[in-house]
Coordinates of C-alpha atoms in Angstrom, one line a residue:
Chain A
M41 CA -0.2 -0.3 0.2
T42 CA 2.0 2.7 -1.0
E43 CA 1.2 6.7 -1.2
M44 CA -0.5 6.8 -4.6
I45 CA -1.3 10.3 -3.9
A46 CA -1.1 13.4 -1.8
V47 CA -2.8 16.9 -2.2
H48 CA -2.0 20.0 -0.2
D49 CA -4.2 23.1 -0.2
L50 CA -4.8 22.6 -3.9
T51 CA -6.0 26.0 -5.4
Y52 CA -7.3 27.0 -8.9
Q53 CA -8.1 30.0 -10.0
I54 CA -9.5 31.5 -13.4
G55 CA -9.9 35.1 -13.1
P56 CA -11.4 35.8 -10.0
K57 CA -13.5 32.9 -9.9
K58 CA -11.7 30.0 -7.5
L59 CA -12.7 26.7 -9.1
L60 CA -11.3 24.2 -6.0
E61 CA -10.2 25.6 -2.8
Q62 CA -7.4 24.8 -0.6
I63 CA -8.1 21.0 -0.9
S64 CA -5.8 18.2 1.5
F65 CA -6.6 14.8 1.0
S66 CA -4.4 11.5 0.3
A67 CA -4.8 8.3 -0.7
K68 CA -3.0 4.8 -1.5
S69 CA -2.4 2.6 -3.8
G70 CA -5.8 -0.2 -3.4
E71 CA -7.9 2.1 -2.6
V72 CA -11.0 3.3 -4.5
L73 CA -11.9 7.1 -3.8
A74 CA -14.7 8.5 -5.2
I75 CA -15.3 11.9 -5.5
V76 CA -19.0 13.2 -5.9
G77 CA -20.9 16.7 -6.0
P78 CA -23.3 19.1 -7.1
N79 CA -23.0 19.9 -11.2
G80 CA -20.0 22.7 -11.6
A81 CA -18.4 21.3 -7.9
G82 CA -15.3 21.2 -9.0
K83 CA -15.3 17.7 -9.6
S84 CA -13.7 17.3 -13.4
T85 CA -11.7 20.2 -12.8
L86 CA -10.1 18.2 -9.4
L87 CA -9.7 15.5 -11.9
R88 CA -7.9 17.4 -14.2
M89 CA -5.2 18.3 -11.8
L90 CA -4.8 14.9 -10.3
S91 CA -3.8 14.0 -14.1
G92 CA -1.3 16.8 -14.4
E93 CA -4.0 17.9 -17.8
A94 CA -3.4 21.9 -15.9
R95 CA -1.4 23.1 -13.9
P96 CA -3.2 24.3 -9.7
S97 CA -2.6 28.3 -9.4
E98 CA -1.5 27.5 -5.4
G99 CA -0.5 23.9 -3.4
T100 CA 0.6 21.0 -4.5
I101 CA 0.1 17.2 -5.8
L102 CA 2.6 14.6 -5.0
I103 CA 1.6 11.4 -7.2
G104 CA 4.0 8.6 -6.3
G105 CA 5.7 10.8 -3.9
E106 CA 7.2 13.1 -6.4
K107 CA 5.7 16.2 -7.8
L108 CA 3.5 15.6 -10.4
E109 CA 4.8 18.4 -12.6
A110 CA 8.1 17.0 -12.2
V111 CA 7.5 13.8 -13.3
P112 CA 8.5 13.0 -17.3
Q113 CA 5.6 12.6 -19.1
R114 CA 5.6 9.2 -20.3
Q115 CA 6.7 7.5 -17.2
L116 CA 3.5 9.7 -16.2
A117 CA 1.4 8.1 -18.8
A118 CA 2.9 4.9 -17.4
R119 CA 1.5 5.4 -14.1
R120 CA -1.4 6.6 -14.1
A121 CA -4.5 7.2 -17.1
V122 CA -6.9 8.7 -17.6
M123 CA -11.1 7.8 -18.4
L124 CA -12.5 10.8 -19.7
Q125 CA -16.2 11.5 -20.5
N126 CA -17.5 11.8 -24.1
S127 CA -14.5 11.4 -26.5
R128 CA -14.3 12.1 -29.4
V129 CA -12.3 10.2 -32.2
A130 CA -11.5 12.5 -35.5
F131 CA -11.4 9.6 -37.7
P132 CA -12.6 6.4 -38.3
F133 CA -10.1 4.3 -36.5
T134 CA -11.2 0.9 -35.2
G135 CA -12.0 0.0 -31.6
F136 CA -8.7 -1.9 -31.3
E137 CA -6.8 1.0 -32.9
V138 CA -8.2 3.0 -30.1
V139 CA -7.6 0.7 -27.2
R140 CA -4.2 0.0 -29.0
L141 CA -3.2 3.8 -28.2
G142 CA -3.1 2.9 -25.0
A143 CA -0.2 0.5 -25.0
E144 CA 1.8 2.5 -28.2
G145 CA 3.1 5.0 -26.3
V146 CA 3.6 3.7 -22.8
G147 CA 4.7 0.2 -23.9
I148 CA 7.5 1.3 -25.5
G149 CA 9.5 -1.6 -24.6
L150 CA 7.3 -3.8 -25.4
S151 CA 7.2 -5.4 -28.7
R152 CA 4.0 -4.8 -31.3
R153 CA 3.3 -8.6 -31.0
D154 CA 2.8 -7.1 -26.6
R155 CA 0.8 -4.2 -27.9
D156 CA -1.4 -5.8 -29.8
Q157 CA -2.0 -8.4 -27.2
L158 CA -3.1 -6.4 -24.5
A159 CA -5.4 -4.5 -26.4
L160 CA -7.7 -7.6 -26.9
A161 CA -6.9 -8.4 -24.2
A162 CA -7.8 -5.0 -22.6
L163 CA -10.7 -5.5 -25.2
A164 CA -12.0 -8.6 -23.9
S165 CA -11.9 -7.3 -20.0
A166 CA -14.2 -4.2 -20.8
D167 CA -16.9 -6.6 -22.7
A168 CA -15.6 -4.8 -25.8
A169 CA -14.6 -7.9 -27.9
E170 CA -17.0 -7.0 -30.5
F171 CA -16.5 -3.3 -31.9
A172 CA -12.2 -4.2 -32.3
E173 CA -12.9 -3.8 -35.7
R174 CA -16.0 -1.3 -36.2
S175 CA -15.0 2.1 -36.2
F176 CA -15.0 3.5 -33.0
L177 CA -17.1 6.6 -35.0
T178 CA -20.5 4.2 -35.6
L179 CA -20.6 3.2 -31.9
S180 CA -22.9 4.0 -29.4
G181 CA -22.3 6.3 -26.4
G182 CA -22.2 3.8 -23.8
E183 CA -20.6 1.0 -26.5
Q184 CA -17.1 4.0 -26.7
Q185 CA -17.6 4.6 -23.1
R186 CA -16.3 0.6 -22.9
V187 CA -14.0 1.3 -25.5
S188 CA -13.0 4.1 -23.9
F189 CA -12.5 2.1 -20.8
A190 CA -10.4 -0.8 -23.0
R191 CA -7.4 1.8 -23.4
A192 CA -7.0 3.3 -20.2
L193 CA -6.6 -0.1 -18.9
A194 CA -4.2 -0.8 -21.7
Q195 CA -2.3 1.7 -20.9
L196 CA -2.4 0.3 -17.2
A197 CA -1.7 -3.0 -18.9
A198 CA 1.8 -1.2 -20.5
G199 CA 3.1 0.7 -18.1
Q200 CA 2.5 -1.8 -15.5
T201 CA 6.2 -3.2 -15.8
L202 CA 7.9 0.4 -16.0
E203 CA 5.6 1.5 -12.6
P204 CA 4.0 -0.9 -10.9
D205 CA 2.0 1.1 -8.8
Q206 CA -0.4 2.8 -10.4
I207 CA -4.0 5.4 -10.1
L208 CA -6.9 4.8 -12.8
M209 CA -8.4 7.8 -13.1
L210 CA -12.1 7.4 -14.3
D211 CA -14.5 10.9 -15.0
E212 CA -17.9 9.7 -14.9
P213 CA -17.6 6.4 -17.0
I214 CA -20.9 5.2 -16.2
A215 CA -22.9 8.0 -17.4
S216 CA -23.8 6.4 -21.0
L217 CA -24.1 2.5 -19.8
D218 CA -26.6 0.4 -19.3
I219 CA -27.2 -1.3 -15.2
R220 CA -25.1 -4.8 -16.5
H221 CA -22.6 -2.6 -17.4
Q222 CA -22.1 0.0 -14.6
L223 CA -21.7 -2.5 -12.3
A224 CA -19.3 -4.1 -14.9
L225 CA -17.3 -1.0 -15.2
L226 CA -17.3 -0.7 -11.2
E227 CA -16.4 -4.2 -10.6
H228 CA -13.6 -4.7 -12.6
A229 CA -12.2 -1.2 -11.5
R230 CA -12.8 -2.5 -7.5
A231 CA -10.9 -6.1 -8.5
L232 CA -8.0 -3.8 -10.5
A233 CA -7.9 -2.2 -6.6
Q234 CA -7.9 -4.6 -4.6
S235 CA -5.4 -6.3 -6.2
G236 CA -3.7 -4.2 -3.7
R237 CA -0.9 -1.9 -6.5
V238 CA -4.2 0.2 -7.9
L239 CA -5.5 3.2 -6.6
V240 CA -9.1 4.0 -8.4
I241 CA -10.2 7.7 -8.8
V242 CA -13.4 8.4 -9.8
V243 CA -16.0 11.1 -10.4
L244 CA -19.7 9.8 -9.8
H245 CA -22.7 11.7 -9.9
D246 CA -24.5 8.6 -8.2
L247 CA -23.8 9.0 -4.3
A248 CA -25.3 5.1 -4.0
L249 CA -23.0 3.7 -6.2
A250 CA -20.0 6.3 -4.9
H251 CA -21.0 4.8 -1.1
S252 CA -21.1 0.7 -1.6
F253 CA -18.5 1.2 -4.3
A254 CA -16.4 3.1 -3.2
D255 CA -14.0 3.4 0.1
R256 CA -13.6 7.3 0.6
T257 CA -16.0 9.9 -1.3
L258 CA -14.6 13.0 -1.5
V259 CA -17.9 15.4 -1.5
L260 CA -17.6 18.5 -3.2
Q261 CA -19.6 21.7 -2.9
D262 CA -18.2 25.1 -4.7
G263 CA -14.9 24.2 -5.4
K264 CA -14.0 23.3 -1.1
L265 CA -13.9 20.3 0.4
A266 CA -17.0 19.3 2.2
T267 CA -16.5 16.3 3.7
I268 CA -14.6 12.8 3.0
A269 CA -17.0 10.5 3.6
T270 CA -16.0 6.7 4.3
T271 CA -17.9 3.2 4.7
D272 CA -17.5 3.4 8.1
A273 CA -19.0 7.0 7.7
P274 CA -21.2 7.6 5.0
L275 CA -22.5 11.0 4.1
S276 CA -25.7 11.8 6.7
R277 CA -29.9 12.4 5.2
D278 CA -29.1 16.1 6.3
L279 CA -25.2 16.9 4.6
I280 CA -27.1 15.3 1.7
E281 CA -30.2 17.8 1.3
K282 CA -27.5 20.5 2.4
I283 CA -25.4 19.9 -0.3
F284 CA -27.8 18.6 -3.5
E285 CA -30.0 21.3 -2.1
V286 CA -32.5 18.3 -2.4
S287 CA -35.5 16.5 0.1
I288 CA -34.9 12.9 0.4
V289 CA -38.7 11.8 0.7
A290 CA -38.1 8.4 -0.4
E291 CA -37.1 4.8 1.9
H292 CA -34.6 2.2 1.5
C293 CA -35.1 -1.0 2.0
H294 CA -31.5 -1.6 3.6
G295 CA -32.6 0.3 6.4
T296 CA -30.1 2.9 7.0
P297 CA -29.5 5.0 3.7
W298 CA -25.9 4.5 2.1
R299 CA -25.1 1.6 3.9
P300 CA -22.2 0.1 2.3
L301 CA -24.1 -3.4 0.3
G302 CA -22.1 -6.6 -1.0
G303 CA -22.2 -6.9 -4.5
A304 CA -24.8 -8.6 -4.4
Q305 CA -26.7 -5.7 -3.0
R306 CA -26.1 -3.7 -5.4
S307 CA -27.7 -4.1 -8.5
A308 CA -31.0 -3.2 -6.2
A309 CA -29.5 -0.3 -4.8
I310 CA -29.6 0.8 -8.2
G311 CA -33.0 1.0 -8.5
N312 CA -33.0 3.1 -3.9
H313 CA -31.2 6.0 -3.9
A314 CA -33.0 7.8 -6.3
R315 CA -36.0 8.8 -5.2
V316 CA -35.2 11.9 -4.7
S317 CA -36.9 15.2 -5.3
A318 CA -36.1 18.7 -5.9
S319 CA -36.9 21.2 -3.4
A320 CA -38.5 24.2 -4.2
Chain B
M84 CA -7.3 -12.7 -32.1
Q85 CA -7.6 -13.3 -35.7
H86 CA -8.7 -9.7 -37.1
I87 CA -4.9 -8.5 -36.7
P88 CA -2.3 -10.3 -38.5
Q89 CA -5.8 -9.7 -41.1
V90 CA -5.2 -6.0 -41.2
A91 CA -1.9 -5.6 -41.9
Y92 CA -1.9 -7.8 -45.0
R93 CA -4.3 -5.4 -46.4
K94 CA -2.1 -3.5 -45.8
T95 CA 1.0 -4.7 -47.4
V96 CA -0.9 -5.1 -50.0
A97 CA -1.6 -1.9 -49.9
M98 CA 1.5 0.2 -50.1
V99 CA 2.4 -3.4 -52.3
A100 CA -0.3 -2.0 -55.2
L101 CA 0.5 2.1 -54.1
C102 CA 4.5 1.6 -55.2
V103 CA 3.1 -0.5 -58.9
L104 CA 0.8 2.6 -59.1
L105 CA 2.5 5.3 -58.9
A106 CA 5.9 3.3 -61.2
I107 CA 3.0 3.5 -63.8
V108 CA 2.0 6.7 -63.4
A109 CA 5.2 7.6 -63.5
I110 CA 6.5 5.6 -66.9
A111 CA 3.4 7.0 -68.2
A112 CA 4.5 10.4 -67.9
I113 CA 8.1 9.3 -69.2
S114 CA 6.1 7.9 -72.9
F115 CA 3.2 10.5 -73.2
G116 CA 2.9 13.0 -74.6
S117 CA 3.2 15.9 -77.6
I118 CA 6.0 12.8 -78.8
S119 CA 4.7 9.8 -77.7
I120 CA 8.2 7.8 -77.1
A121 CA 7.7 3.6 -76.6
P122 CA 7.9 2.3 -72.0
G123 CA 10.2 0.3 -74.1
R124 CA 12.0 3.0 -75.1
V125 CA 12.0 4.5 -72.0
F126 CA 13.9 1.9 -70.3
E127 CA 16.6 2.1 -72.8
V128 CA 16.7 5.7 -71.4
L129 CA 17.0 5.2 -67.8
F130 CA 18.5 2.7 -67.3
G131 CA 21.5 3.0 -70.0
L132 CA 20.9 0.4 -72.4
D133 CA 21.8 -0.6 -75.3
P134 CA 18.7 1.0 -77.9
R135 CA 16.8 -1.7 -80.7
D136 CA 16.4 0.8 -82.8
Q137 CA 18.1 3.9 -83.3
T138 CA 15.2 5.9 -84.8
D139 CA 15.5 9.9 -83.0
F140 CA 16.7 7.8 -79.7
A141 CA 19.2 11.4 -79.1
R142 CA 16.2 13.8 -80.1
D143 CA 13.8 10.7 -77.3
A144 CA 16.8 10.5 -74.4
L145 CA 16.9 14.1 -75.0
V146 CA 13.3 15.1 -73.9
I147 CA 13.0 12.6 -71.1
T148 CA 16.4 13.3 -69.8
Q149 CA 16.3 16.9 -69.7
I150 CA 12.1 17.8 -70.2
R151 CA 9.8 14.3 -68.7
F152 CA 12.4 12.8 -66.1
P153 CA 12.7 16.2 -64.3
R154 CA 9.7 16.9 -64.9
M155 CA 8.1 13.7 -63.4
L156 CA 10.5 13.7 -59.5
L157 CA 9.0 17.9 -59.7
G158 CA 5.4 16.2 -60.0
A159 CA 6.1 13.7 -57.3
A160 CA 8.4 15.4 -54.8
V161 CA 5.1 18.2 -55.1
G162 CA 2.1 15.7 -55.2
A163 CA 3.8 13.9 -52.2
A164 CA 4.3 17.1 -50.1
L165 CA 1.6 17.9 -50.3
A166 CA -0.3 14.7 -49.1
A167 CA 1.1 14.1 -46.8
S168 CA 1.0 17.6 -45.3
G169 CA -2.4 17.5 -45.9
A170 CA -2.6 14.6 -43.4
V171 CA -0.3 15.7 -41.1
M172 CA -2.9 19.3 -41.0
Q173 CA -6.3 16.9 -40.7
G174 CA -4.8 15.5 -37.5
L175 CA -3.2 18.6 -35.7
F176 CA -6.6 20.3 -36.6
R177 CA -8.5 17.6 -35.9
N178 CA -10.3 18.0 -38.4
P179 CA -10.5 15.4 -42.3
L180 CA -11.4 18.7 -44.1
A181 CA -8.2 20.4 -42.8
D182 CA -6.2 21.3 -45.6
P183 CA -2.6 23.2 -46.3
G184 CA -4.9 25.7 -47.4
L185 CA -6.2 26.5 -45.1
I186 CA -3.5 27.6 -41.8
G187 CA -3.0 30.0 -45.2
V188 CA 0.5 28.4 -45.8
S189 CA -0.6 28.3 -49.1
S190 CA -1.7 32.3 -49.3
G191 CA 1.2 33.8 -47.6
A192 CA 3.5 31.1 -50.1
G193 CA 1.4 33.1 -53.0
F194 CA 1.3 36.7 -51.6
A195 CA 5.4 37.0 -51.4
A196 CA 5.6 35.3 -55.7
A197 CA 3.4 37.4 -56.4
L198 CA 5.5 40.2 -54.2
A199 CA 8.0 39.2 -55.8
I200 CA 7.0 38.6 -59.6
V201 CA 5.8 42.6 -59.4
L202 CA 7.9 44.8 -57.2
G203 CA 10.8 42.2 -57.6
G204 CA 11.9 44.2 -60.7
Q205 CA 12.1 47.2 -58.6
L206 CA 13.2 46.3 -55.3
L207 CA 15.8 44.2 -55.0
P208 CA 19.4 44.8 -57.4
A209 CA 19.8 44.2 -60.8
S210 CA 21.4 41.1 -60.6
V211 CA 19.5 39.0 -58.5
N212 CA 16.7 40.0 -60.6
K213 CA 17.9 38.6 -63.7
L214 CA 17.2 34.8 -61.7
P215 CA 13.1 35.4 -61.8
F216 CA 12.5 31.4 -61.6
E217 CA 15.5 30.9 -58.5
I218 CA 14.2 34.1 -57.1
L219 CA 10.2 32.9 -57.3
P220 CA 10.3 29.6 -54.7
I221 CA 12.8 31.3 -52.6
A222 CA 10.1 34.7 -51.7
A223 CA 7.3 31.6 -51.5
F224 CA 9.1 29.6 -49.1
V225 CA 9.9 32.5 -47.1
G226 CA 6.4 33.5 -47.1
A227 CA 5.2 30.3 -45.8
L228 CA 7.8 30.3 -43.3
T229 CA 6.5 33.7 -42.6
A230 CA 2.8 33.0 -42.7
T231 CA 3.6 30.7 -40.6
F232 CA 5.0 31.6 -37.9
M233 CA 2.7 34.5 -37.7
L234 CA 0.0 32.3 -37.2
Y235 CA 1.9 30.6 -34.8
V236 CA 3.0 33.7 -32.7
V237 CA -1.3 34.6 -33.0
A238 CA -2.6 31.3 -31.8
S239 CA -0.1 30.8 -29.4
R240 CA 0.0 32.0 -25.3
G241 CA 1.6 30.8 -22.7
G242 CA 2.7 27.9 -24.4
R243 CA -0.7 26.3 -25.9
T244 CA -1.3 26.6 -29.5
S245 CA -5.1 26.9 -29.7
M246 CA -6.2 25.1 -32.9
A247 CA -9.5 26.7 -32.8
I248 CA -8.1 30.0 -33.0
M249 CA -5.3 28.9 -34.8
L250 CA -7.8 27.7 -38.1
L251 CA -10.1 31.1 -38.2
A252 CA -6.0 32.9 -38.0
G253 CA -5.9 31.2 -40.9
I254 CA -8.9 31.7 -42.8
A255 CA -8.1 35.7 -42.1
F256 CA -4.4 35.7 -42.9
A257 CA -5.4 34.0 -46.9
A258 CA -7.6 37.0 -46.4
L259 CA -5.3 39.1 -45.9
A260 CA -2.7 37.4 -48.5
G261 CA -5.4 37.8 -51.3
A262 CA -6.0 40.7 -50.7
G263 CA -2.5 41.6 -50.6
T264 CA -2.0 40.0 -54.1
G265 CA -5.3 41.6 -55.4
W266 CA -3.2 44.5 -54.9
L267 CA -0.4 44.0 -56.4
S268 CA -2.4 42.3 -59.7
Y269 CA -4.0 45.8 -59.8
I270 CA -0.5 48.0 -59.4
S271 CA 1.2 45.2 -61.9
D272 CA 1.6 45.9 -65.5
D273 CA 0.3 43.1 -69.1
R274 CA 3.4 41.2 -68.6
Q275 CA 3.2 40.0 -64.9
L276 CA 0.0 40.1 -64.4
R277 CA 0.3 37.3 -66.5
D278 CA 2.7 35.4 -64.9
L279 CA 1.3 36.2 -61.4
T280 CA -2.7 34.5 -63.0
F281 CA -0.7 31.5 -64.3
W282 CA 1.3 30.9 -61.9
S283 CA -1.5 30.6 -59.2
M284 CA -3.1 28.4 -61.9
G285 CA -0.2 26.3 -60.8
S286 CA 1.7 24.8 -63.1
L287 CA 4.7 22.1 -63.7
G288 CA 5.5 23.8 -67.1
G289 CA 9.4 25.1 -66.7
A290 CA 10.3 21.7 -64.3
T291 CA 14.4 21.9 -64.8
W292 CA 17.2 19.9 -63.0
S293 CA 18.4 23.2 -61.5
K294 CA 14.2 23.2 -60.0
V295 CA 14.1 19.6 -59.2
W296 CA 17.7 19.9 -57.2
V297 CA 16.2 22.9 -55.1
V298 CA 12.4 20.9 -54.2
V299 CA 13.5 17.2 -53.7
P300 CA 16.2 18.0 -50.5
M301 CA 13.8 20.2 -48.8
V302 CA 11.3 17.6 -49.5
L303 CA 12.0 14.6 -48.7
P304 CA 13.7 14.5 -45.8
T305 CA 10.2 16.2 -44.2
L306 CA 8.5 13.1 -46.0
I307 CA 11.2 11.0 -44.5
A308 CA 10.9 12.7 -40.4
I309 CA 7.0 13.3 -41.4
P310 CA 6.5 9.5 -40.0
L311 CA 7.9 10.3 -36.7
L312 CA 4.8 12.3 -36.2
A313 CA 2.6 8.8 -36.6
H314 CA 1.5 7.9 -33.0
G315 CA 1.5 12.0 -31.8
L316 CA -1.2 12.9 -34.3
N317 CA -3.0 9.2 -33.6
A318 CA -2.9 10.0 -30.3
M319 CA -4.5 13.7 -31.0
A320 CA -7.5 12.2 -32.6
L321 CA -8.6 11.3 -29.5
G322 CA -8.3 14.5 -28.5
E323 CA -6.1 17.0 -26.9
A324 CA -6.4 16.6 -23.9
E325 CA -6.1 12.0 -24.5
A326 CA -2.7 12.6 -26.2
Y327 CA -1.5 14.2 -23.0
H328 CA -2.6 12.1 -20.9
L329 CA -1.6 9.0 -23.0
G330 CA 2.2 10.7 -22.6
V331 CA 2.4 12.7 -26.1
N332 CA 4.2 15.7 -25.5
V333 CA 1.2 17.4 -27.3
N334 CA 3.4 21.3 -27.7
R335 CA 6.4 19.4 -29.7
L336 CA 4.1 17.1 -31.9
K337 CA 2.1 20.5 -33.4
I338 CA 5.9 22.7 -33.2
G339 CA 7.2 19.5 -35.2
A340 CA 4.0 19.3 -37.4
I341 CA 3.8 22.7 -38.2
L342 CA 7.4 23.0 -39.3
L343 CA 7.3 19.7 -41.3
V344 CA 4.1 21.5 -42.7
S345 CA 5.9 25.0 -44.0
V346 CA 8.7 23.8 -45.8
A347 CA 7.1 21.0 -47.2
V348 CA 4.3 22.9 -48.8
G349 CA 6.6 26.1 -49.4
A350 CA 8.7 24.3 -51.2
A351 CA 5.6 23.0 -53.2
V352 CA 3.9 25.5 -54.2
A353 CA 7.2 27.6 -54.4
C354 CA 7.9 25.6 -58.3
S355 CA 4.4 24.1 -58.7
G356 CA 2.0 27.6 -57.5
L357 CA -0.9 27.2 -55.6
I358 CA -2.3 22.8 -56.7
G359 CA -5.5 22.4 -54.1
F360 CA -7.1 19.8 -53.1
V361 CA -4.7 17.3 -53.5
G362 CA -4.0 17.1 -49.3
I363 CA -7.6 16.3 -48.8
I364 CA -8.6 13.7 -51.9
V365 CA -5.7 11.6 -50.6
P366 CA -6.1 10.9 -47.1
H367 CA -9.7 10.6 -47.2
V368 CA -9.4 8.2 -50.1
L369 CA -6.9 6.3 -47.9
R370 CA -9.5 6.5 -45.3
L371 CA -11.9 4.7 -46.4
S372 CA -10.4 2.6 -48.1
V373 CA -8.0 1.4 -45.5
G374 CA -8.2 2.8 -42.0
A375 CA -7.3 6.0 -40.4
N376 CA -4.4 4.3 -38.5
Y377 CA -1.8 7.1 -39.5
R378 CA 1.7 4.1 -39.2
F379 CA 0.1 3.6 -42.7
L380 CA -1.9 7.2 -43.8
L381 CA 1.6 9.2 -43.9
P382 CA 3.4 7.0 -46.0
A383 CA 0.6 5.8 -48.5
S384 CA -0.3 9.6 -48.7
A385 CA 2.7 10.5 -49.9
L386 CA 3.0 7.5 -52.7
L387 CA -1.0 8.0 -53.4
G388 CA -0.4 12.1 -53.7
A389 CA 3.2 11.2 -55.7
A390 CA 1.1 9.4 -58.3
L391 CA -2.2 11.5 -58.2
L392 CA 0.1 14.7 -58.9
V393 CA 1.7 13.4 -62.1
G394 CA -1.9 11.4 -63.5
A395 CA -2.7 14.8 -63.4
D396 CA 0.2 16.3 -65.1
I397 CA -0.4 13.6 -67.6
C398 CA -4.2 14.6 -68.2
A399 CA -2.9 18.8 -68.0
R400 CA 0.1 18.1 -70.8
T401 CA -2.3 15.9 -73.3
I402 CA -5.7 17.0 -73.3
V403 CA -5.2 20.6 -75.6
S404 CA -1.6 19.2 -76.7
P405 CA 0.5 20.9 -77.9
S406 CA -0.2 23.4 -75.7
E407 CA -0.9 22.4 -71.9
L408 CA -3.6 23.3 -69.3
P409 CA -2.4 24.4 -65.7
I410 CA -2.7 21.7 -63.1
G411 CA -4.0 23.4 -60.5
I412 CA -7.4 23.7 -63.0
I413 CA -7.0 20.2 -64.1
M414 CA -6.8 19.3 -59.6
A415 CA -9.5 21.7 -58.7
T416 CA -11.7 20.1 -61.6
I417 CA -11.6 16.7 -59.6
G418 CA -11.4 17.9 -56.8
A419 CA -14.3 20.4 -55.6
P420 CA -17.1 18.0 -56.8
F421 CA -15.2 15.0 -54.9
F422 CA -15.1 18.1 -51.9
I423 CA -18.2 18.8 -52.2
W424 CA -19.5 15.0 -52.6
L425 CA -17.7 14.6 -49.1
L426 CA -19.6 16.9 -47.3
L427 CA -23.1 15.5 -49.0
R428 CA -22.1 11.8 -47.7
R429 CA -22.1 13.8 -43.7
S430 CA -20.4 10.3 -42.4
P431 CA -20.0 10.5 -38.3
E432 CA -16.4 12.1 -38.5
F433 CA -17.2 15.4 -39.9
A434 CA -19.5 15.9 -37.0
I435 CA -17.3 19.6 -36.7

């Protein structure tokens, strides 16, 4: 269990507006860390900081114990893979070619054959093997998401020999997926974390899913870290109502809301959590 | 797991086919023309074999070595440069409609060439001015680089280049260069106007070995360097952020690509004028037939672009023989309808 990411007093400012303010947390490999919050709370912005795509205005980010900006780009790509929402591919690349791109830059020391095999294995494990020969452009949103997930998996697999401890960053990875594939993707991420060498950071909209799959959940509100919920100390009903500006009217069949669920119960959670209505 | 070898096999076949196509077109380009020369004799002259038939051999040898062979080489170099540059630009802008003409490289080159044609006589010392053919390529090349540099200055802030701004700035610069060329044609005399008009329509006429020796050393290293961009351009197709996440140094990729394209297009425009659509047609046809992977697309574009331009030049020379048409007209006649057809198809990649 290595400390994979350590964020200290991170602030991101564009003009006078602070998109992120004074955020600090750390996470170890083997963990699943969810980031939740209302629209515009800064979830995706935080992920952009963590992936190195944008630089914080103040504060530091350590990734694998090193300052993020000091890690050479290729090494960084071996250390963490990122799956963004709505990947748009400009040309008719096949699903296989898209996934193989994950293995190519990082897996420069691997043979061509090995990279191809990594890509095929990643496609199969993301249940996307049937899209290998189809143009990415002709796939539906959910199908594209499965291929993009496979690409991130291929990148991790290719980088594994260089960087034994890795981070998988997912930005709303299940937004367009059907329930079966939502669960399959999150179970897969969970299993990667349980191997002990991968930290999974996932931005989610779904509080119940976040709670059942993540060890800890960062709750963002207006760019600030409102609280960190854990499996032992879940989000209180009051806090949810306050942060998300809703009143919860649903009754939950598993007793207290946001209780951790076993694998078999997870699918049931999807149906139960969402009966909330916006307060006027 | 069968599809990988199959794809590789298809690409090998395509590469061989393109090489054969280029060879056939090249031989045809040397044997067709106002004097028809048998392909057998073309081989005899090119490889220094003993002629089977002495009739007109000296004349044919002269036509081949001094006129048609350099012209064919020039056409192939220009076509390869334009097509490969088109493919690179499309990858960089993530837009299948991008073309070297689009970012203002060709317009900048055209404006500088117009300057040389119209004002060269007054501004340059007489000794330099005796070499109009040598001045034109150099001016066009300097113009291409200047245009690219200005674009880069406009589109970059703090080390990051915005492709959208660059695209729009390219349109603005093209309009400005067009206006400048318009002013110049207004003040030019009749002979200059004629030079200007024909140059801007594009032609491979007047190809000489000295032109070949200027252009080929610029185009060839560029064509060899361009495939080094393949992985970066593939990754860019997923998006700029995604390319960064995959470990691609995006800014270095942009600068490298723009510089290489400037050199290749500047050299091409300099010696043959404005020839459009090669950079759009060729990569698109290849993407439709053998896929979008840049590792294959870049060398294949160079081969097909060379074959296309040499072929178009055969048409330009033979349709109104013994006179000849500007090749730019031939390419626009084929290219513009093709472009409109592309727009009508509305394939998913045109979701701009």
